[in-house]
Every structure is written in C-alpha cells, then in structure tokens.
Amino acid sequence: MPERSPDGDHRFDLIPEVYRDAVESVLIPAADIERKLDEMAAQVDADYADRELLLVGVLKGAIFVMADLTRRLTVSSAMDFMAVSSYGSSTTSSGVVRILKDLDTEIEGRDVLIVEDIVDSGLTLDYLIKNLRSRRPASVEVLALLTKPSRREVELPIAYVGFEVPDVFVVGYGLDFDEDYRGLRDVVTLKHEVYGG
Ligand code: IMP
C-alpha cells in the first residue's frame, strides 16, 4: 500500500516514495491532465481536419505532452523537436534563447503546431514563433499544457491551453527542477526549502 499524505488522502499515491518529502502539493492530478489532453486533441483534430500537421516539441519538457497528445490525434501528424537553452538550476527566465537543436525537417508550406510544456514569461515561445515564421510555414500555432498568465512579459497567441497556473514553480509531467521530477505523473509544487524559490 502506498503511504498516504499527512492529511490521510490519496493525492500523493502516484508519487514515488523517493520524491514525497519534496512535494508540497499536487496542483494538477494525472487524471485531470489525461482528460484535458482528450479535449485538446479533439480540438486539434477538428481544426486540422484534412490537413497534415507537423508537431514541433520543445525539448525536454514537452516530451510527455507530445507523446500523449500525438497518440490521441486522428489527423495525420509528423513530429519534430527543437531544443533551446532554458533554466538550469535557476527558476527564473534569463530571456536569452539559444537553439541547441534545430528541426530535422523543412517547414516551408507546412502547418506547424508548437507543443510546449509551460509558457511562463513567454520569451522562449516568442523567439520560437518568430524564428519558425521566418521559414515561411503555411501556419504556426501553439499548444501549451500549462500557462502562467501573471508572469507574461510578451503578448502571445496560444491557440490551445491546458491549464492556467498561478505564479508558482511547478514540476512533473515533463517539467523539471535541475533535471529531476520530470517523470511525475501529476503536476506538483515543491516545498520551498527544495528549490529556494
Ligand atoms: P519562458 O521563456 O519564461 O516562457 O519559459 C519557458 C520555459 O521555462 C519552459 O519551457 C520550461 O522549460 C521553463 N519553466 C518555466 N516555468 C517553469 C516551472 O514552473 N517549472 C519548470 N520549468 C519552468
């Protein structure tokens, strides 16, 4: 039997023992993420009916959204990935974006859907959208599992948003702190003493 959280409920049941002490709260349970992905995939299916989609995942945080979204889609979709510089062990954006891994494919004339784990300041995405638009795709839209609207520094068009989260540092479902916690099935917050935020 998995150990229960201090208040005796089952919210921590999906969190491996080794991580439980670090977790402050389960912000978005895995079941809610699954349901939301069903809804988002249905919307994407409807919007891209009879078109061929190129999903562009932003490594590494978007890997689970990419995998779980793609398996729900019924439209024709190809996948590609980009890696851009991100946080390291700090928890605030530097605003400096560097491409560490570019796309393998040409996107001219194609319908591109950027898949993101979280949009925080929006600086990373703003750069990515501009960069991809300069390659003359037929369209560029964005799907983000999470967004922190209160932290936004640039206005961004996000066609598909899973959940709005408050200004707190979250991990799990692909999101990391210092490369850890990505594999958690829920989106959780960490105790203050863990990340010093
Ligand atoms: P932005 O450029 O500030 O929008 O940051 C985007 C990237 O920062 C995301 O793709 C994540 O990799 C990372 N990030 C932003 N907020 C969080 C968070 O709460 N937890 C983990 N990573 C985050």
XYZ file of C-alpha atoms and ligand atoms in Angstrom, residues 58 86-87 93 116-125 148 168-171 175-176, ligand 1:
44
model
C 10.266 21.797 -27.364
C 16.495 27.080 -20.611
C 16.847 27.397 -16.922
C 13.928 33.171 -17.102
C 5.097 23.374 -25.117
C 5.010 22.188 -21.538
C 4.606 25.633 -19.989
C 4.560 29.238 -21.089
C 5.947 31.398 -18.321
C 7.381 34.796 -19.344
C 6.690 33.787 -22.952
C 10.159 34.856 -24.043
C 11.152 31.404 -25.258
C 7.988 30.968 -27.248
C 1.297 31.298 -16.118
C 4.445 29.134 -8.553
C 7.261 26.860 -9.670
C 5.836 23.524 -10.786
C 7.394 20.189 -11.744
C 8.751 19.746 -16.110
C 11.938 19.589 -14.116
P 9.559 31.276 -20.565
O 10.516 31.646 -21.659
O 9.760 32.160 -19.359
O 8.111 31.256 -21.020
O 9.959 29.845 -20.044
C 9.645 28.692 -20.733
C 10.402 27.509 -20.211
O 10.858 27.703 -18.874
C 9.530 26.288 -20.156
O 9.509 25.593 -21.376
C 10.165 25.494 -19.025
O 11.233 24.733 -19.518
C 10.712 26.546 -18.101
N 9.785 26.827 -16.987
C 9.016 27.921 -16.798
N 8.288 27.842 -15.680
C 8.593 26.644 -15.133
C 8.128 25.951 -13.947
O 7.272 26.401 -13.162
N 8.689 24.725 -13.740
C 9.603 24.162 -14.563
N 10.044 24.767 -15.671
C 9.550 26.004 -15.959
